[in-house]
Amino acid sequence: MVTADHVGEGRFGLNIVVGWNEGEFEMFGVEQRGHQERYHYAQEWIDVIKMIWSDREDFDFHGKYLTMNGIRGKPKPYGDTRPLIMNAGASPTGQAFAVKNCDAFFLQASRTSLEESTQRVRRAKEAARAQGREIGCYTVGVVTCRPTKKEAEDDFHHCIVDRADWSAVDGNISPQTVPMQEYLTQRSHYAQGMGGLPIIGDPDHVAAQIADLSKAGLTGIAISLVNYLDELPYFIDEVIGRLERMGLREKVRG
Ligand SMILES: Cc1cc2nc3c(=O)[nH]c(=O)nc-3n(C[C@H](O)[C@H](O)[C@H](O)COP(=O)(O)O)c2cc1C
């Protein structure tokens, strides 16, 4: 992580995940810890990592899960600081972990109203303030940006609705845990990019929707595209420029 932080001159960030998808554990032949215990383990882990990233020299750590002697980590992170840490916990335990340990929190933006997104951001920031901390809130978006609204909507339907990868979706969610109707909605949202907010339209619309999310109090957004090679240059040329002109993004290109 520190090597990547130096390569990126401080732009490295860590999204801590404590485990979620059972299959990922089965692949390595290990058993996933219980939900609460995952976060207890993660607490020790991040405590040690933060110590390694601090100016501590050789030290010992004796916790419930980790016993380590003569810990030494060099070089230290770039620029006498430490990488940004995020977390996307959805449960009360996961959110409490984020508020206590992280600089930023991933939350799901509402698909129905900006007001609801604004409230979700407000709640997360208030929970952090109650602990004497400030936290940035980020969300996830699935962008389909094309020269016209119709092209964007057609492409979105083709790739993410008509041709959705249902076997991948069904590997991630299970029908037993929620009522059928809720399950079908969840299943459809998952197909549209793991529950990320679909942002579909021409460049003006896409930039305006991202601007609205900023007004809701979000610090940033992680976006995904279907075909990065084709779509990223268009997104950079058309959407990033608009966001820069709106003052939502610093101009970093020459
Ligand atoms: C943007 C985003 C990325 C995530 N990436 C991963 C991941 O790579 N691996 C993983 O196990 N979980 C990942 N998760 C799942 C979360 O870390 C978290 O476990 C999940 O939202 C359930 O919340 P809970 O742990 O509080 O129950 C991700 C969640 C989001 C929203």
Short mmCIF file of N, CA, C and O in Angstrom, two decimals, residues 74-196:
data_model
loop_
_atom_site.label_atom_id
_atom_site.label_comp_id
_atom_site.label_asym_id
_atom_site.label_seq_id
_atom_site.Cartn_x
_atom_site.Cartn_y
_atom_site.Cartn_z
N LYS A 74 8.84 0.26 6.56
CA LYS A 74 9.49 1.40 5.91
C LYS A 74 9.47 1.18 4.41
O LYS A 74 9.61 0.04 3.99
N PRO A 75 9.34 2.19 3.58
CA PRO A 75 9.21 3.59 3.98
C PRO A 75 7.84 3.87 4.59
O PRO A 75 6.93 3.03 4.50
N LYS A 76 7.68 5.05 5.15
CA LYS A 76 6.39 5.51 5.67
C LYS A 76 5.59 6.09 4.50
O LYS A 76 6.15 6.39 3.45
N PRO A 77 4.27 6.28 4.69
CA PRO A 77 3.47 6.82 3.57
C PRO A 77 3.98 8.17 3.08
O PRO A 77 4.70 8.87 3.79
N TYR A 78 3.56 8.52 1.89
CA TYR A 78 4.00 9.74 1.20
C TYR A 78 3.57 11.00 1.96
O TYR A 78 2.44 11.08 2.46
N GLY A 79 4.48 11.96 2.03
CA GLY A 79 4.14 13.31 2.49
C GLY A 79 3.77 13.42 3.96
O GLY A 79 2.94 14.25 4.33
N ASP A 80 4.39 12.61 4.82
CA ASP A 80 4.15 12.70 6.27
C ASP A 80 2.67 12.63 6.65
O ASP A 80 2.22 13.29 7.58
N THR A 81 1.91 11.87 5.89
CA THR A 81 0.51 11.70 6.24
C THR A 81 0.18 10.22 6.03
O THR A 81 1.08 9.42 5.85
N ARG A 82 -1.08 9.85 6.04
CA ARG A 82 -1.39 8.45 5.76
C ARG A 82 -2.47 8.38 4.69
O ARG A 82 -3.22 9.35 4.50
N PRO A 83 -2.56 7.25 3.98
CA PRO A 83 -3.57 7.14 2.92
C PRO A 83 -5.00 7.31 3.47
O PRO A 83 -5.27 6.98 4.63
N LEU A 84 -5.84 7.81 2.63
CA LEU A 84 -7.26 7.96 2.95
C LEU A 84 -7.88 6.56 3.14
O LEU A 84 -7.59 5.65 2.37
N ILE A 85 -8.69 6.42 4.18
CA ILE A 85 -9.32 5.12 4.45
C ILE A 85 -10.83 5.25 4.31
O ILE A 85 -11.43 6.18 4.84
N MET A 86 -11.42 4.30 3.58
CA MET A 86 -12.87 4.29 3.38
C MET A 86 -13.45 2.97 3.86
O MET A 86 -12.73 2.00 4.02
N ASN A 87 -14.75 2.95 4.03
CA ASN A 87 -15.43 1.70 4.34
C ASN A 87 -16.87 1.81 3.85
O ASN A 87 -17.44 2.89 3.81
N ALA A 88 -17.45 0.66 3.50
CA ALA A 88 -18.81 0.67 2.94
C ALA A 88 -19.76 -0.18 3.76
O ALA A 88 -20.67 -0.78 3.23
N GLY A 89 -19.54 -0.22 5.07
CA GLY A 89 -20.41 -1.03 5.93
C GLY A 89 -21.86 -0.58 5.81
O GLY A 89 -22.14 0.62 5.78
N ALA A 90 -22.78 -1.53 5.75
CA ALA A 90 -24.19 -1.19 5.64
C ALA A 90 -24.91 -1.42 6.96
O ALA A 90 -25.88 -0.74 7.28
N SER A 91 -24.43 -2.39 7.74
CA SER A 91 -25.08 -2.72 9.02
C SER A 91 -24.70 -1.68 10.06
O SER A 91 -23.73 -0.94 9.89
N PRO A 92 -25.44 -1.64 11.18
CA PRO A 92 -25.04 -0.71 12.26
C PRO A 92 -23.59 -0.95 12.70
O PRO A 92 -22.85 0.01 12.92
N THR A 93 -23.17 -2.21 12.81
CA THR A 93 -21.79 -2.50 13.21
C THR A 93 -20.80 -1.96 12.17
O THR A 93 -19.79 -1.36 12.52
N GLY A 94 -21.12 -2.19 10.90
CA GLY A 94 -20.24 -1.73 9.82
C GLY A 94 -20.16 -0.21 9.80
O GLY A 94 -19.07 0.36 9.63
N GLN A 95 -21.28 0.43 10.00
CA GLN A 95 -21.27 1.90 9.97
C GLN A 95 -20.53 2.47 11.17
O GLN A 95 -19.82 3.46 11.06
N ALA A 96 -20.69 1.80 12.33
CA ALA A 96 -19.97 2.28 13.52
C ALA A 96 -18.46 2.13 13.31
O ALA A 96 -17.68 3.00 13.71
N PHE A 97 -18.06 1.07 12.63
CA PHE A 97 -16.64 0.87 12.31
C PHE A 97 -16.14 2.01 11.42
O PHE A 97 -15.07 2.58 11.64
N ALA A 98 -16.93 2.35 10.41
CA ALA A 98 -16.54 3.42 9.48
C ALA A 98 -16.40 4.74 10.21
O ALA A 98 -15.40 5.45 10.05
N VAL A 99 -17.38 5.04 11.02
CA VAL A 99 -17.38 6.32 11.73
C VAL A 99 -16.17 6.42 12.66
O VAL A 99 -15.55 7.46 12.80
N LYS A 100 -15.81 5.30 13.28
CA LYS A 100 -14.71 5.33 14.25
C LYS A 100 -13.34 5.39 13.57
O LYS A 100 -12.43 6.04 14.07
N ASN A 101 -13.20 4.71 12.43
CA ASN A 101 -11.85 4.49 11.89
C ASN A 101 -11.53 5.15 10.56
O ASN A 101 -10.38 5.21 10.17
N CYS A 102 -12.57 5.58 9.85
CA CYS A 102 -12.33 5.95 8.46
C CYS A 102 -12.48 7.44 8.20
O CYS A 102 -13.11 8.16 8.97
N ASP A 103 -11.89 7.87 7.09
CA ASP A 103 -12.02 9.27 6.67
C ASP A 103 -13.24 9.44 5.80
O ASP A 103 -13.77 10.53 5.65
N ALA A 104 -13.65 8.35 5.18
CA ALA A 104 -14.75 8.45 4.23
C ALA A 104 -15.62 7.21 4.30
O ALA A 104 -15.15 6.11 4.64
N PHE A 105 -16.86 7.41 3.96
CA PHE A 105 -17.85 6.36 4.08
C PHE A 105 -18.61 6.26 2.75
O PHE A 105 -19.03 7.27 2.20
N PHE A 106 -18.75 5.04 2.25
CA PHE A 106 -19.53 4.81 1.03
C PHE A 106 -20.98 4.60 1.44
O PHE A 106 -21.27 3.73 2.26
N LEU A 107 -21.89 5.35 0.89
CA LEU A 107 -23.29 5.06 1.17
C LEU A 107 -24.05 5.00 -0.15
O LEU A 107 -23.60 5.52 -1.17
N GLN A 108 -25.21 4.34 -0.09
CA GLN A 108 -25.99 4.18 -1.30
C GLN A 108 -26.86 5.43 -1.48
O GLN A 108 -27.60 5.79 -0.57
N ALA A 109 -26.71 6.08 -2.64
CA ALA A 109 -27.58 7.23 -2.92
C ALA A 109 -28.97 6.70 -3.23
O ALA A 109 -29.12 5.60 -3.75
N SER A 110 -29.99 7.49 -2.92
CA SER A 110 -31.36 7.05 -3.17
C SER A 110 -31.65 7.06 -4.67
O SER A 110 -31.20 7.94 -5.39
N ARG A 111 -32.43 6.08 -5.11
CA ARG A 111 -32.85 6.06 -6.51
C ARG A 111 -34.12 6.84 -6.70
O ARG A 111 -34.57 7.03 -7.83
N THR A 112 -34.74 7.24 -5.60
CA THR A 112 -36.03 7.90 -5.75
C THR A 112 -35.99 9.40 -5.47
O THR A 112 -36.67 10.15 -6.15
N SER A 113 -35.21 9.85 -4.50
CA SER A 113 -35.22 11.29 -4.26
C SER A 113 -33.89 11.81 -3.74
O SER A 113 -33.19 11.12 -2.99
N LEU A 114 -33.59 13.02 -4.18
CA LEU A 114 -32.35 13.66 -3.75
C LEU A 114 -32.43 13.98 -2.26
O LEU A 114 -31.43 13.93 -1.54
N GLU A 115 -33.65 14.29 -1.82
CA GLU A 115 -33.87 14.61 -0.40
C GLU A 115 -33.46 13.42 0.47
O GLU A 115 -32.82 13.58 1.51
N GLU A 116 -33.83 12.21 0.00
CA GLU A 116 -33.48 11.01 0.76
C GLU A 116 -31.96 10.83 0.82
O GLU A 116 -31.41 10.50 1.86
N SER A 117 -31.28 11.09 -0.32
CA SER A 117 -29.81 11.00 -0.32
C SER A 117 -29.24 12.03 0.64
O SER A 117 -28.29 11.73 1.40
N THR A 118 -29.79 13.25 0.62
CA THR A 118 -29.30 14.32 1.51
C THR A 118 -29.42 13.87 2.97
O THR A 118 -28.50 14.08 3.76
N GLN A 119 -30.54 13.20 3.29
CA GLN A 119 -30.72 12.75 4.67
C GLN A 119 -29.75 11.64 5.04
O GLN A 119 -29.25 11.62 6.17
N ARG A 120 -29.47 10.75 4.09
CA ARG A 120 -28.51 9.67 4.38
C ARG A 120 -27.14 10.26 4.68
O ARG A 120 -26.44 9.83 5.58
N VAL A 121 -26.75 11.27 3.88
CA VAL A 121 -25.45 11.92 4.09
C VAL A 121 -25.45 12.61 5.46
O VAL A 121 -24.50 12.47 6.24
N ARG A 122 -26.55 13.32 5.73
CA ARG A 122 -26.63 14.06 7.00
C ARG A 122 -26.50 13.10 8.19
O ARG A 122 -25.75 13.35 9.12
N ARG A 123 -27.21 11.97 8.10
CA ARG A 123 -27.17 11.01 9.21
C ARG A 123 -25.75 10.48 9.44
O ARG A 123 -25.30 10.38 10.58
N ALA A 124 -25.04 10.15 8.35
CA ALA A 124 -23.68 9.61 8.49
C ALA A 124 -22.76 10.66 9.10
O ALA A 124 -21.95 10.37 9.98
N LYS A 125 -22.90 11.91 8.64
CA LYS A 125 -22.02 12.96 9.15
C LYS A 125 -22.32 13.27 10.62
O LYS A 125 -21.42 13.54 11.40
N GLU A 126 -23.61 13.20 10.97
CA GLU A 126 -23.98 13.46 12.37
C GLU A 126 -23.44 12.35 13.28
O GLU A 126 -22.96 12.63 14.38
N ALA A 127 -23.52 11.11 12.79
CA ALA A 127 -23.00 9.99 13.59
C ALA A 127 -21.50 10.18 13.83
O ALA A 127 -20.98 9.90 14.92
N ALA A 128 -20.78 10.67 12.81
CA ALA A 128 -19.34 10.90 12.97
C ALA A 128 -19.10 12.04 13.96
O ALA A 128 -18.25 11.93 14.85
N ARG A 129 -19.87 13.13 13.80
CA ARG A 129 -19.69 14.28 14.71
C ARG A 129 -19.96 13.90 16.16
O ARG A 129 -19.29 14.40 17.07
N ALA A 130 -20.93 12.98 16.36
CA ALA A 130 -21.22 12.54 17.73
C ALA A 130 -19.99 11.87 18.35
O ALA A 130 -19.86 11.77 19.56
N GLN A 131 -19.07 11.40 17.50
CA GLN A 131 -17.82 10.78 17.98
C GLN A 131 -16.66 11.77 17.88
O GLN A 131 -15.49 11.39 17.96
N GLY A 132 -16.99 13.02 17.58
CA GLY A 132 -15.95 14.05 17.46
C GLY A 132 -15.12 13.93 16.19
O GLY A 132 -13.97 14.33 16.14
N ARG A 133 -15.72 13.33 15.15
CA ARG A 133 -14.97 13.16 13.91
C ARG A 133 -15.74 13.73 12.73
O ARG A 133 -16.96 13.81 12.75
N GLU A 134 -15.00 14.10 11.68
CA GLU A 134 -15.63 14.52 10.42
C GLU A 134 -15.42 13.40 9.41
O GLU A 134 -14.32 12.84 9.34
N ILE A 135 -16.44 13.08 8.66
CA ILE A 135 -16.29 11.99 7.68
C ILE A 135 -16.83 12.47 6.32
O ILE A 135 -17.83 13.20 6.28
N GLY A 136 -16.13 12.11 5.26
CA GLY A 136 -16.62 12.43 3.92
C GLY A 136 -17.55 11.32 3.45
O GLY A 136 -17.35 10.16 3.81
N CYS A 137 -18.56 11.65 2.68
CA CYS A 137 -19.47 10.61 2.19
C CYS A 137 -19.36 10.48 0.67
O CYS A 137 -19.42 11.49 -0.04
N TYR A 138 -19.23 9.25 0.23
CA TYR A 138 -19.10 8.95 -1.20
C TYR A 138 -20.21 7.99 -1.61
O TYR A 138 -20.77 7.30 -0.77
N THR A 139 -20.51 7.96 -2.89
CA THR A 139 -21.44 6.96 -3.36
C THR A 139 -20.90 6.29 -4.62
O THR A 139 -19.81 6.61 -5.08
N VAL A 140 -21.69 5.37 -5.15
CA VAL A 140 -21.26 4.61 -6.32
C VAL A 140 -22.28 4.84 -7.43
O VAL A 140 -23.49 4.78 -7.19
N GLY A 141 -21.80 5.13 -8.64
CA GLY A 141 -22.70 5.37 -9.77
C GLY A 141 -22.32 4.53 -10.98
O GLY A 141 -21.15 4.19 -11.18
N VAL A 142 -23.32 4.16 -11.72
CA VAL A 142 -23.10 3.39 -12.95
C VAL A 142 -23.47 4.33 -14.10
O VAL A 142 -24.64 4.61 -14.31
N VAL A 143 -22.45 4.81 -14.81
CA VAL A 143 -22.68 5.88 -15.79
C VAL A 143 -22.84 5.34 -17.21
O VAL A 143 -22.01 4.56 -17.68
N THR A 144 -23.91 5.74 -17.87
CA THR A 144 -24.05 5.51 -19.31
C THR A 144 -24.25 6.88 -19.94
O THR A 144 -25.33 7.46 -19.84
N CYS A 145 -23.18 7.41 -20.52
CA CYS A 145 -23.23 8.76 -21.09
C CYS A 145 -23.03 8.68 -22.61
O CYS A 145 -22.03 8.13 -23.08
N ARG A 146 -24.00 9.18 -23.34
CA ARG A 146 -23.94 9.16 -24.81
C ARG A 146 -24.37 10.53 -25.34
O ARG A 146 -24.96 11.31 -24.60
N PRO A 147 -24.13 10.81 -26.63
CA PRO A 147 -24.47 12.15 -27.15
C PRO A 147 -25.93 12.52 -26.97
O PRO A 147 -26.26 13.69 -26.84
N THR A 148 -26.84 11.52 -27.01
CA THR A 148 -28.26 11.86 -26.80
C THR A 148 -28.84 10.98 -25.70
O THR A 148 -28.34 9.87 -25.43
N LYS A 149 -29.96 11.48 -25.13
CA LYS A 149 -30.64 10.75 -24.06
C LYS A 149 -31.09 9.37 -24.56
O LYS A 149 -30.95 8.37 -23.87
N LYS A 150 -31.62 9.34 -25.81
CA LYS A 150 -32.16 8.09 -26.34
C LYS A 150 -31.06 7.04 -26.49
O LYS A 150 -31.23 5.89 -26.09
N GLU A 151 -29.91 7.47 -27.06
CA GLU A 151 -28.80 6.51 -27.21
C GLU A 151 -28.37 5.98 -25.85
O GLU A 151 -28.08 4.79 -25.69
N ALA A 152 -28.31 6.87 -24.86
CA ALA A 152 -27.87 6.45 -23.51
C ALA A 152 -28.86 5.44 -22.94
O ALA A 152 -28.45 4.39 -22.42
N GLU A 153 -30.16 5.74 -23.05
CA GLU A 153 -31.15 4.83 -22.47
C GLU A 153 -31.16 3.49 -23.19
O GLU A 153 -31.26 2.43 -22.56
N ASP A 154 -31.03 3.51 -24.52
CA ASP A 154 -30.99 2.25 -25.28
C ASP A 154 -29.78 1.41 -24.88
O ASP A 154 -29.90 0.19 -24.68
N ASP A 155 -28.61 2.05 -24.76
CA ASP A 155 -27.39 1.30 -24.41
C ASP A 155 -27.48 0.74 -23.00
O ASP A 155 -27.06 -0.38 -22.73
N PHE A 156 -28.03 1.54 -22.09
CA PHE A 156 -28.18 1.07 -20.70
C PHE A 156 -29.05 -0.18 -20.68
O PHE A 156 -28.68 -1.19 -20.07
N HIS A 157 -30.17 -0.12 -21.40
CA HIS A 157 -31.06 -1.28 -21.44
C HIS A 157 -30.39 -2.48 -22.06
O HIS A 157 -30.50 -3.60 -21.55
N HIS A 158 -29.68 -2.25 -23.14
CA HIS A 158 -29.03 -3.37 -23.82
C HIS A 158 -28.01 -4.06 -22.91
O HIS A 158 -28.03 -5.28 -22.76
N CYS A 159 -27.15 -3.26 -22.29
CA CYS A 159 -26.02 -3.86 -21.53
C CYS A 159 -26.42 -4.30 -20.14
O CYS A 159 -25.93 -5.32 -19.66
N ILE A 160 -27.24 -3.52 -19.47
CA ILE A 160 -27.38 -3.73 -18.04
C ILE A 160 -28.76 -4.28 -17.67
O ILE A 160 -28.96 -4.78 -16.57
N VAL A 161 -29.69 -4.22 -18.58
CA VAL A 161 -31.00 -4.80 -18.29
C VAL A 161 -31.21 -6.06 -19.15
O VAL A 161 -31.24 -7.18 -18.65
N ASP A 162 -31.27 -5.88 -20.49
CA ASP A 162 -31.53 -7.04 -21.37
C ASP A 162 -30.44 -8.11 -21.26
O ASP A 162 -30.72 -9.29 -21.25
N ARG A 163 -29.19 -7.64 -21.21
CA ARG A 163 -28.06 -8.59 -21.20
C ARG A 163 -27.42 -8.71 -19.82
O ARG A 163 -26.22 -8.98 -19.72
N ALA A 164 -28.17 -8.44 -18.78
CA ALA A 164 -27.63 -8.50 -17.42
C ALA A 164 -27.02 -9.87 -17.14
O ALA A 164 -27.48 -10.88 -17.66
N ASP A 165 -25.99 -9.88 -16.31
CA ASP A 165 -25.30 -11.12 -15.97
C ASP A 165 -25.99 -11.74 -14.74
O ASP A 165 -25.54 -11.61 -13.61
N TRP A 166 -27.11 -12.43 -15.00
CA TRP A 166 -27.94 -12.94 -13.90
C TRP A 166 -27.23 -13.97 -13.04
O TRP A 166 -27.46 -14.04 -11.84
N SER A 167 -26.35 -14.77 -13.64
CA SER A 167 -25.70 -15.79 -12.81
C SER A 167 -24.76 -15.10 -11.81
O SER A 167 -24.65 -15.54 -10.66
N ALA A 168 -24.12 -14.00 -12.24
CA ALA A 168 -23.26 -13.27 -11.29
C ALA A 168 -24.11 -12.63 -10.20
O ALA A 168 -23.76 -12.66 -9.02
N VAL A 169 -25.25 -12.08 -10.61
CA VAL A 169 -26.14 -11.45 -9.64
C VAL A 169 -26.60 -12.47 -8.61
O VAL A 169 -26.55 -12.25 -7.40
N ASP A 170 -27.02 -13.64 -9.09
CA ASP A 170 -27.55 -14.66 -8.18
C ASP A 170 -26.47 -15.26 -7.28
O ASP A 170 -26.77 -15.82 -6.24
N GLY A 171 -25.21 -15.10 -7.70
CA GLY A 171 -24.11 -15.55 -6.82
C GLY A 171 -23.91 -14.59 -5.66
O GLY A 171 -23.22 -14.88 -4.70
N ASN A 172 -24.49 -13.39 -5.75
CA ASN A 172 -24.28 -12.38 -4.73
C ASN A 172 -25.43 -12.19 -3.76
O ASN A 172 -25.23 -11.76 -2.64
N ILE A 173 -26.64 -12.46 -4.22
CA ILE A 173 -27.76 -12.26 -3.30
C ILE A 173 -28.59 -13.54 -3.20
O ILE A 173 -28.62 -14.33 -4.13
N SER A 174 -29.23 -13.68 -2.06
CA SER A 174 -30.02 -14.91 -1.92
C SER A 174 -31.48 -14.57 -1.64
O SER A 174 -31.77 -13.62 -0.91
N PRO A 175 -32.41 -15.32 -2.22
CA PRO A 175 -33.82 -14.98 -2.08
C PRO A 175 -34.40 -15.25 -0.70
O PRO A 175 -35.43 -14.71 -0.35
N GLN A 176 -33.74 -16.08 0.12
CA GLN A 176 -34.38 -16.48 1.38
C GLN A 176 -34.48 -15.34 2.39
O GLN A 176 -35.33 -15.37 3.26
N THR A 177 -33.60 -14.37 2.29
CA THR A 177 -33.50 -13.42 3.39
C THR A 177 -34.53 -12.28 3.35
O THR A 177 -34.74 -11.63 4.33
N VAL A 178 -35.13 -12.03 2.19
CA VAL A 178 -36.07 -10.90 2.09
C VAL A 178 -37.35 -11.35 1.36
O VAL A 178 -37.33 -12.34 0.63
N PRO A 179 -38.48 -10.62 1.53
CA PRO A 179 -39.69 -10.99 0.79
C PRO A 179 -39.46 -10.97 -0.72
O PRO A 179 -38.60 -10.22 -1.21
N MET A 180 -40.24 -11.78 -1.45
CA MET A 180 -40.02 -12.00 -2.88
C MET A 180 -39.95 -10.69 -3.68
O MET A 180 -39.04 -10.50 -4.48
N GLN A 181 -40.90 -9.77 -3.43
CA GLN A 181 -40.92 -8.55 -4.23
C GLN A 181 -39.66 -7.72 -4.01
O GLN A 181 -39.04 -7.23 -4.95
N GLU A 182 -39.26 -7.66 -2.74
CA GLU A 182 -38.05 -6.91 -2.40
C GLU A 182 -36.83 -7.57 -3.05
O GLU A 182 -35.92 -6.91 -3.55
N TYR A 183 -36.85 -8.91 -3.04
CA TYR A 183 -35.75 -9.67 -3.65
C TYR A 183 -35.64 -9.35 -5.15
O TYR A 183 -34.55 -9.11 -5.67
N LEU A 184 -36.80 -9.31 -5.83
CA LEU A 184 -36.77 -9.05 -7.28
C LEU A 184 -36.26 -7.63 -7.58
O LEU A 184 -35.50 -7.42 -8.52
N THR A 185 -36.65 -6.67 -6.73
CA THR A 185 -36.14 -5.31 -6.91
C THR A 185 -34.64 -5.27 -6.66
O THR A 185 -33.87 -4.72 -7.44
N GLN A 186 -34.22 -5.93 -5.58
CA GLN A 186 -32.79 -5.99 -5.25
C GLN A 186 -31.99 -6.62 -6.38
O GLN A 186 -30.92 -6.16 -6.76
N ARG A 187 -32.58 -7.69 -6.94
CA ARG A 187 -31.92 -8.44 -8.00
C ARG A 187 -31.72 -7.55 -9.23
O ARG A 187 -30.65 -7.51 -9.84
N SER A 188 -32.78 -6.78 -9.54
CA SER A 188 -32.69 -5.89 -10.68
C SER A 188 -31.68 -4.78 -10.42
O SER A 188 -30.87 -4.43 -11.28
N HIS A 189 -31.65 -4.22 -9.19
CA HIS A 189 -30.67 -3.17 -8.86
C HIS A 189 -29.25 -3.70 -8.93
O HIS A 189 -28.34 -3.01 -9.38
N TYR A 190 -29.06 -4.93 -8.47
CA TYR A 190 -27.73 -5.53 -8.51
C TYR A 190 -27.24 -5.67 -9.94
O TYR A 190 -26.09 -5.42 -10.26
N ALA A 191 -28.17 -6.09 -10.81
CA ALA A 191 -27.80 -6.28 -12.21
C ALA A 191 -27.35 -4.96 -12.81
O ALA A 191 -26.51 -4.92 -13.69
N GLN A 192 -27.92 -3.87 -12.30
CA GLN A 192 -27.56 -2.56 -12.82
C GLN A 192 -26.35 -2.00 -12.09
O GLN A 192 -26.29 -0.82 -11.75
N GLY A 193 -25.38 -2.84 -11.77
CA GLY A 193 -24.14 -2.34 -11.20
C GLY A 193 -24.08 -2.43 -9.69
O GLY A 193 -23.78 -1.44 -9.02
N MET A 194 -24.37 -3.59 -9.13
CA MET A 194 -24.21 -3.85 -7.69
C MET A 194 -24.88 -2.79 -6.82
O MET A 194 -24.36 -2.39 -5.78
N GLY A 195 -26.02 -2.30 -7.24
CA GLY A 195 -26.71 -1.35 -6.37
C GLY A 195 -26.22 0.08 -6.51
O GLY A 195 -26.68 0.97 -5.80
N GLY A 196 -25.27 0.33 -7.42
CA GLY A 196 -24.83 1.71 -7.67
C GLY A 196 -25.96 2.49 -8.34
O GLY A 196 -26.86 1.91 -8.96
#
